[in-house]
């Protein structure tokens, strides 16, 4: 089971037929429903968000099919499975998810989705408390209004509301956008924790290649609605594939390139953080 795109095309309609835009064009893709941490990358307009929105049925393909576990999504709306079933399995964290908060208290907000998906009030509360604990939302905050929290805390509450109904797959559309660097790291570390502890598949859209390097186990690169790369982070930047996706290298790789060029070193891209680079430079200096 998992996610499968089969010859998926999505066309946005223009004023005239000649103005139609192919946002996705012949996408074939398979992603496991357990254990993957996938980054979808590419320049603005490459089709990243359109692809993501097909996974939980926010958009239907113009042609082709998307399969989410046993649910097959087709262009024919009448023949599709109930989107309720798909969205119960696929949680979508939109950009600025805190804008979706509306309940009187943090706890009620986290409980809303599981209640909406049919859990009893007692079950919803148990799940909400588990999600709050996982996301390190302190207990005293649970009875506060979500609108009295900081931006980072509000985002955690919004994410907890999705985790509380326990979807197998999490879709993240630029989840650190608008956050200060410290809070952005905290949020991404929480997603890493969720991934490691629950084995949920996480699919992330981001323009930050430092985030891709630190968290992703697989990268899918898009350009003009087509997949132009599918593989590891290391291979993406060791070859010219990153140029096909219109990307820049992560900071640590740019530093490695600079040191290799200036000092005639042979550092490789197995080095992924500053502490590892520092250790490697100490080794080289003693040779």
CSV table of C-alpha atoms in Angstrom, one decimal:
chain,number,residue,atom,x,y,z
A,1,UNK,CA,0.0,0.0,0.0
A,2,UNK,CA,1.0,3.6,-0.5
A,3,UNK,CA,0.7,6.5,-3.0
A,4,UNK,CA,0.9,5.8,-6.7
A,5,UNK,CA,0.6,8.3,-9.6
A,6,UNK,CA,-0.1,6.7,-13.0
A,7,UNK,CA,0.3,9.0,-16.0
A,8,UNK,CA,-1.2,11.9,-14.1
A,9,UNK,CA,-1.9,15.1,-16.0
A,10,UNK,CA,-3.4,18.2,-14.5
A,11,UNK,CA,-4.5,21.1,-16.6
A,12,UNK,CA,-5.5,24.5,-15.3
A,13,UNK,CA,-8.1,26.1,-17.6
A,14,UNK,CA,-7.4,29.4,-19.3
A,15,UNK,CA,-9.8,31.9,-20.9
A,16,UNK,CA,-9.4,30.0,-24.2
A,17,UNK,CA,-8.3,26.4,-24.8
A,18,UNK,CA,-4.9,27.6,-26.1
A,19,UNK,CA,-4.4,29.4,-22.7
A,20,UNK,CA,-4.7,26.1,-20.8
A,21,UNK,CA,-1.6,25.3,-18.6
A,22,UNK,CA,-0.2,21.8,-17.9
A,23,UNK,CA,0.7,22.0,-14.2
A,24,UNK,CA,1.4,18.2,-14.2
A,25,UNK,CA,2.3,16.3,-17.3
A,26,UNK,CA,2.6,12.5,-17.3
A,27,UNK,CA,3.5,12.0,-13.6
A,28,UNK,CA,4.4,8.4,-12.6
A,29,UNK,CA,5.4,8.1,-9.0
A,30,UNK,CA,5.3,5.6,-6.1
A,31,UNK,CA,5.7,6.5,-2.4
A,32,UNK,CA,5.5,4.1,0.5
A,33,UNK,CA,2.8,4.7,3.1
A,34,UNK,CA,5.2,4.0,5.9
A,35,UNK,CA,8.7,5.3,6.7
A,36,UNK,CA,9.6,7.7,3.9
A,37,UNK,CA,10.5,11.4,4.4
A,38,UNK,CA,10.2,12.9,0.9
A,39,UNK,CA,11.1,16.4,-0.2
A,40,UNK,CA,9.5,17.8,-3.3
A,41,UNK,CA,11.6,20.5,-4.8
A,42,UNK,CA,11.7,22.8,-7.8
A,43,UNK,CA,11.2,26.4,-8.8
A,44,UNK,CA,8.0,28.3,-8.2
A,45,UNK,CA,5.4,27.1,-10.8
A,46,UNK,CA,7.0,23.7,-11.3
A,47,UNK,CA,4.0,21.8,-10.0
A,48,UNK,CA,4.9,21.0,-6.4
A,49,UNK,CA,1.7,22.2,-4.7
A,50,UNK,CA,-0.5,20.8,-7.5
A,51,UNK,CA,1.1,17.4,-7.0
A,52,UNK,CA,0.6,17.5,-3.3
A,53,UNK,CA,-3.0,18.5,-3.6
A,54,UNK,CA,-3.8,15.4,-5.7
A,55,UNK,CA,-2.7,13.1,-2.9
A,56,UNK,CA,-5.6,14.0,-0.7
A,57,UNK,CA,-8.1,14.8,-3.4
A,58,UNK,CA,-8.1,18.6,-3.2
A,59,UNK,CA,-7.5,18.4,-6.9
A,60,UNK,CA,-8.5,15.7,-9.4
A,61,UNK,CA,-6.4,14.7,-12.3
A,62,UNK,CA,-7.3,15.8,-15.8
A,63,UNK,CA,-6.2,12.4,-16.9
A,64,UNK,CA,-4.5,9.4,-15.2
A,65,UNK,CA,-5.1,8.1,-11.7
A,66,UNK,CA,-3.8,8.6,-8.2
A,67,UNK,CA,-4.0,5.7,-5.8
A,68,UNK,CA,-3.8,6.3,-2.0
A,69,UNK,CA,-3.7,2.9,-0.4
A,70,UNK,CA,-6.8,1.2,-1.8
A,71,UNK,CA,-8.5,4.4,-2.9
A,72,UNK,CA,-8.3,5.3,-6.6
A,73,UNK,CA,-8.8,8.9,-7.6
A,74,UNK,CA,-9.8,9.5,-11.2
A,75,UNK,CA,-10.9,12.5,-13.3
A,76,UNK,CA,-14.5,11.3,-12.9
A,77,UNK,CA,-15.7,12.9,-9.6
A,78,UNK,CA,-18.8,10.7,-9.5
A,79,UNK,CA,-16.8,7.5,-9.6
A,80,UNK,CA,-14.2,8.5,-7.0
A,81,UNK,CA,-14.2,7.1,-3.4
A,82,UNK,CA,-15.4,9.2,-0.6
A,83,UNK,CA,-12.8,11.9,0.0
A,84,UNK,CA,-13.6,11.5,3.7
A,85,UNK,CA,-11.8,8.1,3.6
A,86,UNK,CA,-8.8,9.6,1.8
A,87,UNK,CA,-8.5,12.6,4.1
A,88,UNK,CA,-8.7,10.4,7.1
A,89,UNK,CA,-5.5,8.7,5.9
A,90,UNK,CA,-3.8,11.8,4.6
A,91,UNK,CA,-3.2,14.9,6.8
A,92,UNK,CA,-2.4,18.2,5.1
A,93,UNK,CA,-0.4,20.9,6.8
A,94,UNK,CA,-1.0,24.0,4.7
A,95,UNK,CA,1.2,27.1,4.7
A,96,UNK,CA,0.3,29.1,7.8
A,97,UNK,CA,-1.9,26.3,9.3
A,98,UNK,CA,-2.4,28.5,12.4
A,99,UNK,CA,-4.9,30.6,10.3
A,100,UNK,CA,-7.3,27.6,10.6
A,101,UNK,CA,-7.5,27.8,14.4
A,102,UNK,CA,-10.9,28.9,15.6
A,103,UNK,CA,-11.9,27.1,18.9
A,104,UNK,CA,-12.1,28.6,22.4
A,105,UNK,CA,-9.2,26.6,23.8
A,106,UNK,CA,-6.1,24.9,22.5
A,107,UNK,CA,-7.5,21.5,23.6
A,108,UNK,CA,-10.8,22.0,21.8
A,109,UNK,CA,-9.0,23.0,18.7
A,110,UNK,CA,-6.8,19.8,18.7
A,111,UNK,CA,-9.9,17.7,19.4
A,112,UNK,CA,-11.9,19.1,16.5
A,113,UNK,CA,-10.5,16.9,13.7
A,114,UNK,CA,-10.7,13.6,15.5
A,115,UNK,CA,-14.3,14.4,16.5
A,116,UNK,CA,-15.0,15.3,12.9
A,117,UNK,CA,-13.7,11.9,11.8
A,118,UNK,CA,-16.0,10.0,14.1
A,119,UNK,CA,-14.1,9.5,17.3
A,120,UNK,CA,-16.0,9.8,20.6
A,121,UNK,CA,-15.3,12.8,22.8
A,122,UNK,CA,-13.3,10.6,25.2
A,123,UNK,CA,-11.2,9.1,22.3
A,124,UNK,CA,-10.7,12.6,20.8
A,125,UNK,CA,-9.4,13.9,24.1
A,126,UNK,CA,-7.0,11.0,24.6
A,127,UNK,CA,-5.6,11.5,21.1
A,128,UNK,CA,-5.4,15.3,21.5
A,129,UNK,CA,-3.4,14.9,24.7
A,130,UNK,CA,-1.0,12.4,23.0
A,131,UNK,CA,-0.5,14.8,20.1
A,132,UNK,CA,0.1,17.8,22.4
A,133,UNK,CA,2.7,15.8,24.4
A,134,UNK,CA,4.4,14.6,21.2
A,135,UNK,CA,4.6,18.2,20.0
A,136,UNK,CA,5.8,19.5,23.4
A,137,UNK,CA,2.8,21.7,24.0
A,138,UNK,CA,2.8,22.3,27.7
A,139,UNK,CA,-0.3,21.3,29.7
A,140,UNK,CA,-1.0,24.8,31.1
A,141,UNK,CA,-1.5,26.0,27.5
A,142,UNK,CA,-4.3,23.5,26.7
A,143,UNK,CA,-7.0,25.6,28.4
A,144,UNK,CA,-5.8,28.9,26.9
A,145,UNK,CA,-7.2,30.5,23.8
A,146,UNK,CA,-5.0,29.6,20.8
A,147,UNK,CA,-5.0,33.2,19.8
A,148,UNK,CA,-3.1,34.2,23.0
A,149,UNK,CA,-0.1,32.0,22.0
A,150,UNK,CA,3.0,32.9,20.0
A,151,UNK,CA,3.2,32.2,16.3
A,152,UNK,CA,5.3,29.1,16.8
A,153,UNK,CA,3.0,27.8,19.5
A,154,UNK,CA,0.0,28.4,17.3
A,155,UNK,CA,1.6,26.4,14.5
A,156,UNK,CA,2.3,23.5,16.9
A,157,UNK,CA,-1.4,23.5,17.9
A,158,UNK,CA,-2.5,23.4,14.3
A,159,UNK,CA,-0.2,20.5,13.6
A,160,UNK,CA,-1.3,18.7,16.7
A,161,UNK,CA,-4.9,18.9,15.5
A,162,UNK,CA,-3.9,16.9,12.4
A,163,UNK,CA,-1.8,14.4,14.3
A,164,UNK,CA,-4.7,13.8,16.7
A,165,UNK,CA,-6.7,11.9,14.2
A,166,UNK,CA,-3.7,9.8,13.4
A,167,UNK,CA,-3.3,9.9,9.5
A,168,UNK,CA,-0.8,7.6,8.0
A,169,UNK,CA,0.6,10.2,5.7
A,170,UNK,CA,1.5,13.8,6.4
A,171,UNK,CA,1.7,16.4,3.6
A,172,UNK,CA,3.6,19.6,4.5
A,173,UNK,CA,3.5,22.6,2.2
A,174,UNK,CA,6.4,24.8,3.3
A,175,UNK,CA,5.7,24.3,7.0
A,176,UNK,CA,8.5,26.7,8.2
A,177,UNK,CA,7.4,29.6,6.1
A,178,UNK,CA,7.1,32.8,8.1
A,179,UNK,CA,8.8,31.4,11.2
A,180,UNK,CA,12.0,32.8,12.7
A,181,UNK,CA,15.0,30.5,12.2
A,182,UNK,CA,14.9,29.1,15.8
A,183,UNK,CA,11.2,28.2,15.6
A,184,UNK,CA,11.6,26.8,12.1
A,185,UNK,CA,14.3,24.4,13.4
A,186,UNK,CA,12.0,23.4,16.4
A,187,UNK,CA,9.1,22.7,14.0
A,188,UNK,CA,11.2,20.6,11.6
A,189,UNK,CA,12.8,18.7,14.5
A,190,UNK,CA,9.2,17.9,15.8
A,191,UNK,CA,8.3,16.5,12.3
A,192,UNK,CA,11.5,14.4,12.4
A,193,UNK,CA,10.5,13.1,15.9
A,194,UNK,CA,7.0,12.3,14.6
A,195,UNK,CA,8.6,10.5,11.6
A,196,UNK,CA,11.0,8.5,13.7
A,197,UNK,CA,8.5,7.5,16.5
A,198,UNK,CA,5.4,6.8,14.3
A,199,UNK,CA,7.0,5.8,11.0
A,200,UNK,CA,4.5,7.9,9.2
A,201,UNK,CA,5.4,8.9,5.7
A,202,UNK,CA,6.0,12.7,5.4
A,203,UNK,CA,6.0,14.5,2.1
A,204,UNK,CA,7.5,18.0,2.3
A,205,UNK,CA,7.5,21.0,-0.1
A,206,UNK,CA,10.3,23.4,0.6
A,207,UNK,CA,12.6,25.9,-1.1
A,208,UNK,CA,15.2,25.6,1.7
A,209,UNK,CA,17.9,23.1,0.6
A,210,UNK,CA,19.4,23.1,4.1
A,211,UNK,CA,16.1,21.6,5.3
A,212,UNK,CA,16.2,19.1,2.5
A,213,UNK,CA,19.7,18.0,3.4
A,214,UNK,CA,19.0,17.7,7.1
A,215,UNK,CA,15.6,15.9,7.0
A,216,UNK,CA,14.8,14.2,3.7
A,217,UNK,CA,15.6,10.6,2.9
A,218,UNK,CA,14.4,11.0,-0.7
A,219,UNK,CA,14.1,14.0,-3.1
A,220,UNK,CA,11.7,14.4,-6.0
A,221,UNK,CA,12.6,17.3,-8.3
A,222,UNK,CA,10.0,18.9,-10.6
A,223,UNK,CA,10.4,21.2,-13.6
A,224,UNK,CA,7.5,22.3,-15.8
A,225,UNK,CA,5.1,19.7,-14.4
A,226,UNK,CA,7.5,16.8,-15.0
A,227,UNK,CA,9.7,14.7,-12.6
A,228,UNK,CA,13.3,15.4,-13.6
A,229,UNK,CA,14.9,13.8,-10.5
A,230,UNK,CA,14.0,11.1,-8.0
A,231,UNK,CA,16.7,9.9,-5.6
A,232,UNK,CA,19.0,10.7,-2.7
A,233,UNK,CA,20.0,14.2,-1.5
A,234,UNK,CA,23.7,13.5,-1.9
A,235,UNK,CA,23.3,12.3,-5.6
A,236,UNK,CA,21.1,15.3,-6.4
A,237,UNK,CA,23.9,17.8,-5.6
A,238,UNK,CA,26.9,15.6,-6.7
A,239,UNK,CA,25.5,15.7,-10.2
A,240,UNK,CA,24.0,18.5,-12.3
A,241,UNK,CA,20.5,17.3,-11.4
A,242,UNK,CA,20.1,20.2,-9.0
A,243,UNK,CA,20.5,22.6,-11.9
A,244,UNK,CA,17.7,20.8,-13.8
A,245,UNK,CA,15.5,21.5,-10.8
A,246,UNK,CA,16.7,25.2,-10.6
A,247,UNK,CA,18.1,24.7,-7.1
A,248,UNK,CA,21.1,26.1,-5.2
A,249,UNK,CA,23.2,23.8,-3.0
A,250,UNK,CA,22.9,23.6,0.8
A,251,UNK,CA,25.2,25.9,2.6
A,252,UNK,CA,27.5,23.1,3.8
A,253,UNK,CA,28.0,21.8,0.3
A,254,UNK,CA,28.8,25.3,-1.0
A,255,UNK,CA,31.4,25.5,1.8
A,256,UNK,CA,32.8,22.2,0.8
A,257,UNK,CA,33.1,23.3,-2.8
A,258,UNK,CA,34.9,26.4,-1.7
A,259,UNK,CA,37.4,24.6,0.5
A,260,UNK,CA,38.1,22.0,-2.2
A,261,UNK,CA,38.7,24.8,-4.8
A,262,UNK,CA,40.8,27.1,-2.6
A,263,UNK,CA,42.8,24.5,-0.6
A,264,UNK,CA,42.9,21.7,-3.1
A,265,UNK,CA,41.1,19.3,-0.7
A,266,UNK,CA,39.0,16.3,-1.6
A,267,UNK,CA,36.1,16.7,0.8
A,268,UNK,CA,33.0,14.8,-0.2
A,269,UNK,CA,29.3,15.3,0.3
A,270,UNK,CA,29.1,12.6,3.1
A,271,UNK,CA,29.8,15.7,5.3
A,272,UNK,CA,26.4,17.2,6.1
A,273,UNK,CA,26.9,19.5,9.0
A,274,UNK,CA,29.5,21.9,10.5
A,275,UNK,CA,30.7,19.7,13.3
A,276,UNK,CA,31.4,16.9,10.8
A,277,UNK,CA,33.3,19.3,8.6
A,278,UNK,CA,35.3,20.6,11.5
A,279,UNK,CA,36.3,17.0,12.4
A,280,UNK,CA,37.3,16.2,8.8
A,281,UNK,CA,39.4,19.4,8.6
A,282,UNK,CA,41.2,18.4,11.8
A,283,UNK,CA,42.0,15.0,10.2
A,284,UNK,CA,43.3,16.6,7.0
A,285,UNK,CA,45.5,19.0,8.9
A,286,UNK,CA,47.2,16.1,10.7
A,287,UNK,CA,47.9,14.1,7.5
